[in-house]
Amino acid sequence: MINLSEISENLQRGKTKVVKELVQQAIDEGCKPEDILEQGLLHGMGIIGEKFKNNEVYVPEVLVAARAMNAGAQLLKPLLAASGVAATGKVCIGTVQGDLHDIGKNLVKMMMEGKGLEVVDLGTDVSADTFVQAAIEQNCQVICCSALLTTTMNVMGDVVKAAEAAGVRDKVKIMVGGAPVNEDFCKSIGADCYTTDAASAADAAVALCKA
Ligand code: B1M
């Protein structure tokens, strides 16, 4: 039986091929996809994050770890989405302007799809106007903004203002999340909902679409 810490260790070393093999092995052995994600992939990414902060590893190491993380997560996607039922709403999601971090955003997207939501992925470095235009043109009930940098989180406030300026603030809900964001920040910019992680973001988006 596979030890999920092997996935974490190989992710930290950026061994994409090995990570994919181990994730597949864990799936085949019947491990819960949530456990593979939390105890394998996210655990490894968390350690890389700490080392990055302490200047023990640098951007190239983080990038290869991120690639391994995404490759492993792709294998889990159909399993995490397996509980999905008929679409319960439509949302758009992106990482805000100036910010290229997309691992968390991709996880949020995956969980939302797993709940049956239709998700329009706007990618990274998304301007406030692009979020709002996409929501209008694609008829999204919720705009989901992710930010990982203290220098970019303020773009979320611009999204709220852009929705007001476009006259759609009463028609679209705005959700925010990402490591530097919290409930107080969410309230201060006038957004509708903050959640800490991908699973609760998906639950909250479903609730907002139903409301
Ligand atoms: Co960057 N980076 N990075 N980085 N990076 C951080 C964020 C940092 C905290 C590291 C550090 O120094 N401690 C720091 C930010 C400091 C700050 O602002 N206070 C930082 C920095 C400084 C930078 C650069 C400026 C470094 C440089 O160039 N000198 C640069 C900026 C580039 C840019 O964006 N313009 C940079 C670059 C990079 C890489 C490209 C190397 C790479 C990104 C690769 C990629 O995403 N494709 C990278 C990475 C990987 C990280 C760390 C190590 C890991 C982030 C991650 O993916 N975590 C990160 C350190 C850390 O977080 N410990 C760091 C795993 C992911 C699953 O978690 O994204 O938090 P997270 O998502 C969670 C929740 O936050 C939540 O759900 C997710 C899962 O449950 N969530 C939402 C996210 N979005 C949500 C939306 C919601 C709800 C919940 O509703 C809509």
XYZ file of C-alpha atoms in Angstrom, residues 28-203:
176
model
C -5.751 2.193 -8.116
C -5.254 1.074 -4.521
C -8.497 2.790 -3.548
C -7.148 5.798 -1.593
C -9.695 8.582 -1.208
C -8.963 11.365 -3.761
C -9.349 13.976 -1.003
C -6.602 12.214 1.009
C -4.280 12.014 -2.000
C -4.814 15.734 -2.548
C -4.422 16.813 1.095
C -1.797 14.385 2.443
C 0.179 14.002 -0.796
C 0.026 16.962 -3.151
C -0.961 19.858 -0.869
C 1.334 18.620 1.910
C 4.299 18.713 -0.494
C 3.339 22.123 -1.852
C 3.024 23.443 1.708
C 6.578 22.381 2.541
C 7.903 23.918 -0.682
C 6.057 27.129 0.250
C 7.756 27.255 3.656
C 11.176 26.640 2.109
C 10.510 29.325 -0.514
C 9.666 31.769 2.249
C 12.884 30.934 4.084
C 15.002 31.200 0.915
C 15.870 27.514 1.107
C 14.502 26.955 -2.420
C 14.050 29.408 -5.303
C 11.634 30.083 -8.182
C 12.873 27.254 -10.478
C 12.383 24.609 -7.759
C 8.954 26.027 -6.950
C 7.992 25.943 -10.627
C 8.890 22.290 -11.089
C 7.034 21.420 -7.876
C 4.029 23.375 -9.172
C 4.184 21.419 -12.432
C 4.197 18.136 -10.506
C 1.294 19.395 -8.366
C -0.794 20.249 -11.435
C 0.003 16.920 -13.122
C -1.098 14.987 -10.034
C -4.212 17.117 -9.599
C -5.230 16.465 -13.215
C -5.434 12.741 -12.443
C -7.650 13.460 -9.447
C -9.936 15.818 -11.345
C -12.413 13.231 -12.691
C -12.622 11.604 -9.254
C -13.184 14.833 -7.375
C -15.753 15.734 -10.012
C -17.438 12.328 -9.842
C -20.033 13.489 -7.344
C -21.120 16.187 -9.802
C -24.760 16.400 -10.708
C -26.568 18.584 -13.231
C -25.149 22.119 -13.367
C -26.510 24.263 -10.583
C -25.171 27.555 -11.857
C -22.474 29.333 -13.822
C -19.461 31.186 -12.449
C -16.296 32.744 -13.836
C -12.972 32.436 -12.078
C -9.519 33.930 -12.433
C -6.393 35.072 -10.658
C -6.358 38.857 -10.446
C -4.262 41.231 -12.532
C -0.536 41.136 -11.821
C -0.760 37.715 -10.230
C 0.356 34.515 -11.955
C -0.309 32.010 -9.154
C -2.868 29.534 -10.439
C -2.579 26.311 -8.432
C -5.173 27.343 -5.836
C -7.437 28.833 -8.495
C -7.289 25.582 -10.458
C -8.206 23.598 -7.343
C -11.154 25.872 -6.634
C -12.276 25.425 -10.240
C -11.941 21.649 -9.971
C -14.027 21.520 -6.775
C -16.685 23.780 -8.254
C -16.965 21.583 -11.334
C -17.218 18.650 -8.957
C -20.306 20.278 -7.470
C -21.886 20.540 -10.913
C -21.225 24.227 -11.555
C -20.283 25.434 -15.013
C -16.977 27.295 -14.618
C -15.554 29.805 -17.095
C -11.801 29.920 -16.467
C -10.345 33.342 -17.255
C -6.815 32.254 -16.353
C -4.293 34.429 -14.550
C -3.482 38.162 -14.639
C -7.171 39.003 -15.135
C -8.176 42.682 -15.044
C -11.203 43.906 -13.104
C -12.979 44.835 -16.343
C -12.333 41.405 -17.856
C -13.962 39.698 -14.839
C -17.032 41.894 -15.144
C -17.326 41.706 -18.944
C -17.015 37.921 -18.819
C -19.740 37.712 -16.185
C -22.058 39.881 -18.300
C -21.327 38.206 -21.638
C -21.410 34.656 -20.295
C -24.283 35.179 -17.891
C -22.383 34.158 -14.746
C -24.080 34.423 -11.375
C -20.793 34.614 -9.481
C -17.363 36.157 -10.127
C -14.601 34.253 -8.278
C -11.327 36.082 -7.691
C -8.128 34.466 -6.445
C -5.021 36.360 -5.282
C -1.792 35.133 -3.696
C 0.097 38.397 -3.377
C -0.493 41.233 -0.928
C 0.391 43.526 -3.841
C -2.425 42.192 -6.066
C -5.272 41.492 -3.643
C -6.496 45.084 -3.972
C -7.531 44.329 -7.565
C -10.455 42.502 -5.943
C -11.745 45.876 -4.753
C -11.488 47.099 -8.351
C -13.662 44.159 -9.452
C -16.393 45.269 -7.025
C -16.118 48.847 -8.321
C -16.133 47.692 -11.964
C -19.310 45.685 -11.338
C -20.916 48.786 -9.798
C -19.786 50.972 -12.701
C -21.214 48.485 -15.207
C -24.546 48.536 -13.339
C -24.527 44.805 -12.564
C -23.542 44.764 -8.890
C -27.039 43.657 -7.847
C -27.024 40.825 -10.409
C -23.649 39.222 -9.750
C -22.117 37.958 -6.524
C -18.386 38.391 -5.944
C -16.351 35.756 -4.100
C -12.748 36.259 -3.004
C -10.026 33.950 -1.728
C -6.328 33.134 -1.633
C -3.648 33.087 1.054
C -3.454 36.833 1.888
C -7.243 37.379 1.808
C -9.496 37.177 4.869
C -13.023 37.925 6.002
C -12.218 41.488 7.098
C -10.651 42.262 3.734
C -13.664 40.811 1.954
C -16.003 43.068 3.949
C -13.771 46.123 3.517
C -13.946 45.968 -0.295
C -17.666 45.156 -0.360
C -17.340 41.636 -1.810
C -20.011 39.059 -0.973
C -18.147 36.017 0.251
C -14.729 34.858 1.458
C -13.770 31.230 1.946
C -10.485 29.745 3.101
C -10.181 26.711 0.837
C -11.305 25.137 -2.411
C -13.940 22.819 -0.948
C -15.704 25.557 1.029
C -15.446 27.892 -1.991
C -17.343 25.318 -4.052
C -20.056 24.941 -1.385
